[in-house]
CSV table of C-alpha atoms in Angstrom, one decimal:
chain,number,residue,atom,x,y,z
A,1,UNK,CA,6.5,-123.2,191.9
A,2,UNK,CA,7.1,-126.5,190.6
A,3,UNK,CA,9.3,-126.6,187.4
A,4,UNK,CA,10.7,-129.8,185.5
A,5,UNK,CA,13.4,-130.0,183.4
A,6,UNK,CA,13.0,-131.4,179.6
A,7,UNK,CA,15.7,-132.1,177.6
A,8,UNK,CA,15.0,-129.9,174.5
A,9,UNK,CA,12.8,-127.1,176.2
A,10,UNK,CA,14.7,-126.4,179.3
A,11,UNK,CA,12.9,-125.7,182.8
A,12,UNK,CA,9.0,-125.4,182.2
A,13,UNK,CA,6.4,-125.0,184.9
A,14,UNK,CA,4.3,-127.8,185.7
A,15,UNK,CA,1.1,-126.0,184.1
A,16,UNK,CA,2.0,-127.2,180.9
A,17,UNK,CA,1.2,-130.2,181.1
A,18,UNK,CA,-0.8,-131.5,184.1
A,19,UNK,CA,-4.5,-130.4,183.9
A,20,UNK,CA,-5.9,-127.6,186.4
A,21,UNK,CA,-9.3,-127.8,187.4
A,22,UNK,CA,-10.9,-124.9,190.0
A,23,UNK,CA,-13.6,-123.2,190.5
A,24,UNK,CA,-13.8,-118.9,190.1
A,25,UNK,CA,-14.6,-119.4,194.4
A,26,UNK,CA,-11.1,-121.7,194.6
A,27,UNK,CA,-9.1,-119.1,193.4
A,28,UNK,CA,-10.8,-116.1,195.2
A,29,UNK,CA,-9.9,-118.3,198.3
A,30,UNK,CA,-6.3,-118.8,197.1
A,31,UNK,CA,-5.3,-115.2,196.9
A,32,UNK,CA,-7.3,-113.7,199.3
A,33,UNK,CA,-5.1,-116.2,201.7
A,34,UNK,CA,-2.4,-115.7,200.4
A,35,UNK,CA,-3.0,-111.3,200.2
A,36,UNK,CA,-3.7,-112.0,204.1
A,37,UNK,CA,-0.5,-113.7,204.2
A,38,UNK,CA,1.6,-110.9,202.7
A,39,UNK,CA,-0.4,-108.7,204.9
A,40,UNK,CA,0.5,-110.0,208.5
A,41,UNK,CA,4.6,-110.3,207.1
A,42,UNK,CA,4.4,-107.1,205.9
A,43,UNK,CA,3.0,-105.6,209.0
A,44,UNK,CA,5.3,-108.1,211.3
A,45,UNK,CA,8.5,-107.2,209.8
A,46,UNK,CA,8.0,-103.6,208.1
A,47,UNK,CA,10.8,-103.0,205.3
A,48,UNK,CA,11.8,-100.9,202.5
A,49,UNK,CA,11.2,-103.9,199.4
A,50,UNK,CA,8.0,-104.1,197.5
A,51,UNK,CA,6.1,-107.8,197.5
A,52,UNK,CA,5.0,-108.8,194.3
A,53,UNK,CA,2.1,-111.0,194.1
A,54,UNK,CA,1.1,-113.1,191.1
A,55,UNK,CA,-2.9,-113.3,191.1
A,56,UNK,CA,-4.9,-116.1,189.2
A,57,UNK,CA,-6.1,-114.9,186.0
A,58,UNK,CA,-9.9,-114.9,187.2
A,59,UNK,CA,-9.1,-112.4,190.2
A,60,UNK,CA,-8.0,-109.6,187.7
A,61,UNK,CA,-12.3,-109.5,187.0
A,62,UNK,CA,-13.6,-110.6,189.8
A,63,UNK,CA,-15.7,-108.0,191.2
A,64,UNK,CA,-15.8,-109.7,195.0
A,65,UNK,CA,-11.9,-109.5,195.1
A,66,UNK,CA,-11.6,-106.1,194.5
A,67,UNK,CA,-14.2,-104.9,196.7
A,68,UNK,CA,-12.6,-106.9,199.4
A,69,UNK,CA,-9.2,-105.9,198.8
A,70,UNK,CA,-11.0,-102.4,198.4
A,71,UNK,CA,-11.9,-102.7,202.3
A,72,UNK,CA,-8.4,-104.1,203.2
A,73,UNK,CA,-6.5,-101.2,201.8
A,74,UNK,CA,-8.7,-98.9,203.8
A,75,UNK,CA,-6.7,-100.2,206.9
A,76,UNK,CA,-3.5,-100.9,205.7
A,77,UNK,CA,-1.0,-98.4,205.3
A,78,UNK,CA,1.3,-100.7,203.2
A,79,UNK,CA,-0.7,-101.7,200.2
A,80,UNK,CA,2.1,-99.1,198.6
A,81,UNK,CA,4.1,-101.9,198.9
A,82,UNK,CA,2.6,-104.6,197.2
A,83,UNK,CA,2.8,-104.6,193.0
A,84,UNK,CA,0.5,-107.0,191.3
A,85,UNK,CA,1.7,-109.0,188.5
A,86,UNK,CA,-0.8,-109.7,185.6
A,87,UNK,CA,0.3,-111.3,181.9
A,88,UNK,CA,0.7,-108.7,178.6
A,89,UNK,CA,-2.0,-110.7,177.3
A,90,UNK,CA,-4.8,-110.9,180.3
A,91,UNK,CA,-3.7,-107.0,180.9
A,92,UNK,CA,-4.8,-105.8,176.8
A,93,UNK,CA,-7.5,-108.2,176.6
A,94,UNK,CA,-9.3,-107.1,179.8
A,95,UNK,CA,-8.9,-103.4,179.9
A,96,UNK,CA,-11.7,-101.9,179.7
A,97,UNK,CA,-13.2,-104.4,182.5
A,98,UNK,CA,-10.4,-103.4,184.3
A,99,UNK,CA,-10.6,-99.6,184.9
A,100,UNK,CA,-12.3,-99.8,188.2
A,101,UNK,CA,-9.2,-102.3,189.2
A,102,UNK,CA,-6.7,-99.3,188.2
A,103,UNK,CA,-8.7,-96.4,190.3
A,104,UNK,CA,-8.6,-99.3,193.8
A,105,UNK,CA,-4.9,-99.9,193.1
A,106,UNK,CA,-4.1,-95.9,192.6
A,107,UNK,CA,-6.1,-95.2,196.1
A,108,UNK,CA,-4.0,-97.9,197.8
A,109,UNK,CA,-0.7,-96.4,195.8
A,110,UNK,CA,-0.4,-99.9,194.7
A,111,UNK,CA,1.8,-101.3,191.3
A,112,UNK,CA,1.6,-103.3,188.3
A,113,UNK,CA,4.2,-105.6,186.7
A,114,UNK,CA,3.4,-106.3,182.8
A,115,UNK,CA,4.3,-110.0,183.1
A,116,UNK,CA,5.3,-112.7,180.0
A,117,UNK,CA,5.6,-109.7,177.6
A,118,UNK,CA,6.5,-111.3,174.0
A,119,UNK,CA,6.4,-108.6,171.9
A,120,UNK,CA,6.6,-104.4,171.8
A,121,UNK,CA,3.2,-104.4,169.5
A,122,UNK,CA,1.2,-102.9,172.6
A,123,UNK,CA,3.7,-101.0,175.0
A,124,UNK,CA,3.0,-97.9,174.0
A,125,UNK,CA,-0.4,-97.7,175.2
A,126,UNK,CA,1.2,-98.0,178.2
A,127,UNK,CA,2.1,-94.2,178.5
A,128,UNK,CA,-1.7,-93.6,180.0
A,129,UNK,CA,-1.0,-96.6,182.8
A,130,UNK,CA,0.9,-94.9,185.9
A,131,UNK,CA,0.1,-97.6,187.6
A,132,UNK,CA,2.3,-99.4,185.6
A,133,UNK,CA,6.0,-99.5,187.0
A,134,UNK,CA,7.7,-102.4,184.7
A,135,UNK,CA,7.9,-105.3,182.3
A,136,UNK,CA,8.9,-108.6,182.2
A,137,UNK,CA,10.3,-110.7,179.2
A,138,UNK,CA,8.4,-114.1,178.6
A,139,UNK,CA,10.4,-117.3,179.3
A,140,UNK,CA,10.0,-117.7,175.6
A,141,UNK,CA,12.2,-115.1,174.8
A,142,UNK,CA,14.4,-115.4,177.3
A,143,UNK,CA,15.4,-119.4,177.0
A,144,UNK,CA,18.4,-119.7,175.2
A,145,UNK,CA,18.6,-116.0,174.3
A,146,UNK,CA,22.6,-116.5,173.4
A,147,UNK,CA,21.9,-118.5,170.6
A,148,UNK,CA,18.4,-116.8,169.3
A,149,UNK,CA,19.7,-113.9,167.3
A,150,UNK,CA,15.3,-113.1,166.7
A,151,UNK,CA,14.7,-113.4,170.0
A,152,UNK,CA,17.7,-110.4,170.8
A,153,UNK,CA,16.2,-108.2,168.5
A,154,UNK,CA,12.8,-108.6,169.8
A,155,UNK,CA,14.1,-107.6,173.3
A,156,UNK,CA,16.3,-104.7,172.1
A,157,UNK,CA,13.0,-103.6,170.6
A,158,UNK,CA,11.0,-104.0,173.8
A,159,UNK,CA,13.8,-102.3,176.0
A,160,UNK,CA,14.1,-99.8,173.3
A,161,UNK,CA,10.3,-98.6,173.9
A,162,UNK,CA,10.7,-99.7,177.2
A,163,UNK,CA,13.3,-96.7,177.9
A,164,UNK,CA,10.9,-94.2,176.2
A,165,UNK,CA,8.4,-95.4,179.1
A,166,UNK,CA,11.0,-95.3,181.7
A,167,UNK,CA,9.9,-98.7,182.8
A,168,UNK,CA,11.8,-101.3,183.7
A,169,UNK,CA,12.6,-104.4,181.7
A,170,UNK,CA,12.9,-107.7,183.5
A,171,UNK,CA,14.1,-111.1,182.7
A,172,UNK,CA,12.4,-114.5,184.0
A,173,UNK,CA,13.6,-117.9,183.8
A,174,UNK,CA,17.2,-117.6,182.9
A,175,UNK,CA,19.4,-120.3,183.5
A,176,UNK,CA,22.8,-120.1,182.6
A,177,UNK,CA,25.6,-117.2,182.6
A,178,UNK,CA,25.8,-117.1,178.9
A,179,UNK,CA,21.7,-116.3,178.8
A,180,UNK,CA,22.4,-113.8,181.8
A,181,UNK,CA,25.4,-112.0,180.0
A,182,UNK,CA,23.3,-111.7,177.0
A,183,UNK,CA,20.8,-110.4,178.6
A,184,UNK,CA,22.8,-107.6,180.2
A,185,UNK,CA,24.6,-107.0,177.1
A,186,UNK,CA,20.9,-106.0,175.7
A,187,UNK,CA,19.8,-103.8,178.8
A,188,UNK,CA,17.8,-105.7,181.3
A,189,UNK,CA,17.6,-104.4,184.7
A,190,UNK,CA,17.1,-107.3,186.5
A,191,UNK,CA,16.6,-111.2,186.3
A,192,UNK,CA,15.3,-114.0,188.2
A,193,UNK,CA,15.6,-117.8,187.6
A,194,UNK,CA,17.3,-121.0,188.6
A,195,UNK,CA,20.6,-119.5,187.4
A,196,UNK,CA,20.5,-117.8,190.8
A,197,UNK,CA,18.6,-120.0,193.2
A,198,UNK,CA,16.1,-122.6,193.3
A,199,UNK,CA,12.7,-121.6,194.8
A,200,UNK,CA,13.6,-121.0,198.7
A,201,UNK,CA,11.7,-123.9,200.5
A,202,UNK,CA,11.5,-121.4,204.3
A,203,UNK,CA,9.2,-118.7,202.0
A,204,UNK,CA,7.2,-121.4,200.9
A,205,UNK,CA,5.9,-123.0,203.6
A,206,UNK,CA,5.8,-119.5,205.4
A,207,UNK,CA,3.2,-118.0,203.0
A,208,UNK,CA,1.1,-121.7,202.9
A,209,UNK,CA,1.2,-123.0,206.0
């Protein structure tokens, strides 16, 4: 959740520039915890919202996740809660490897968000994905949006096809009203960012600790 702030580039996440090392094992660990986690809230305090849950890339084709997750649904009447969020890029790239993903997710009744989407040269082969339920813009296109008259027509493109779908099109990252009111002004249905609220400390130390 860490983001800094530069000068020219706004609020960037902490990826970008300090090094990652793990291991395929550290991140099975990581969201199997943290899929646990949302499973003992979720089953605590039942509700009408959805949880969305960003996996690490290497989950999405990790054959002992899914077959673990497999055996959690089978007990868990609220997997049609949870909505998985995986990148445009990770989603196209890896499809075929991830057909046997879509079938556990459709048993469970479980979602997908389309995350850092950066252009509308795929989203049409997203009419055969049910499990597909929405879309969200790339920080890219969403920084400084007000001022980025390229960047508005590529989202009025994306929302365009977007509608056609009748999936939802989200906004990440914004961080001032004149971004936000631009935003609407092109269709979003939702957004998320610091414009709204810094990362909530109580949720974070709920779902680690």
């Amino acid at each position: 959740m860490l983001r800094v702030r530069h000068s020219k580039h706004g609020l960037i996440a902490a990826r970008y520039f300090i090094d990652q090392t793990y291991s395929r094992q550290d991140t099975l660990i990581l969201d199997k915890g943290v899929l646990i986690q949302v499973k003992k809230l979720l089953l605590a305090e039942p509700s009408q919202l959805t949880v969305s849950v960003n996996l690490c890339s290497d989950s999405w084709i990790n054959k002992k996740f899914w077959s673990w997750f497999s055996v959690q649904i089978n007990d868990f009447k609220l997997s049609s809660k949870l909505q998985f969020e995986i990148s445009e890029v990770e989603f196209f790239n890896h499809h075929e490897a991830l057909k046997d993903v879509f079938i556990i997710m459709k048993k469970g009744g479980s979602r997908i968000i389309i995350d850092n989407v950066k252009c509308s040269e795929n989203l049409m082969k997203l009419a055969d994905h049910q499990e597909v339920c929405g879309l969200k813009l790339s920080y890219e296109l969403v920084h400084l949006v007000d001022e980025k008259t390229q960047n508005q027509n590529q989202i009025k493109t994306i929302i365009s096809i977007s509608n056609t779908l009748n999936l939802p099109v989200f906004a990440v990252g914004v961080e001032t009203q004149k971004e936000l009111l631009m935003l609407t002004k092109l269709g979003v249905a939702g957004a998320q960012g610091f414009y709204f609220s810094e990362p909530l400390e109580e949720l974070t130390q709920a779902v680690f600790h």
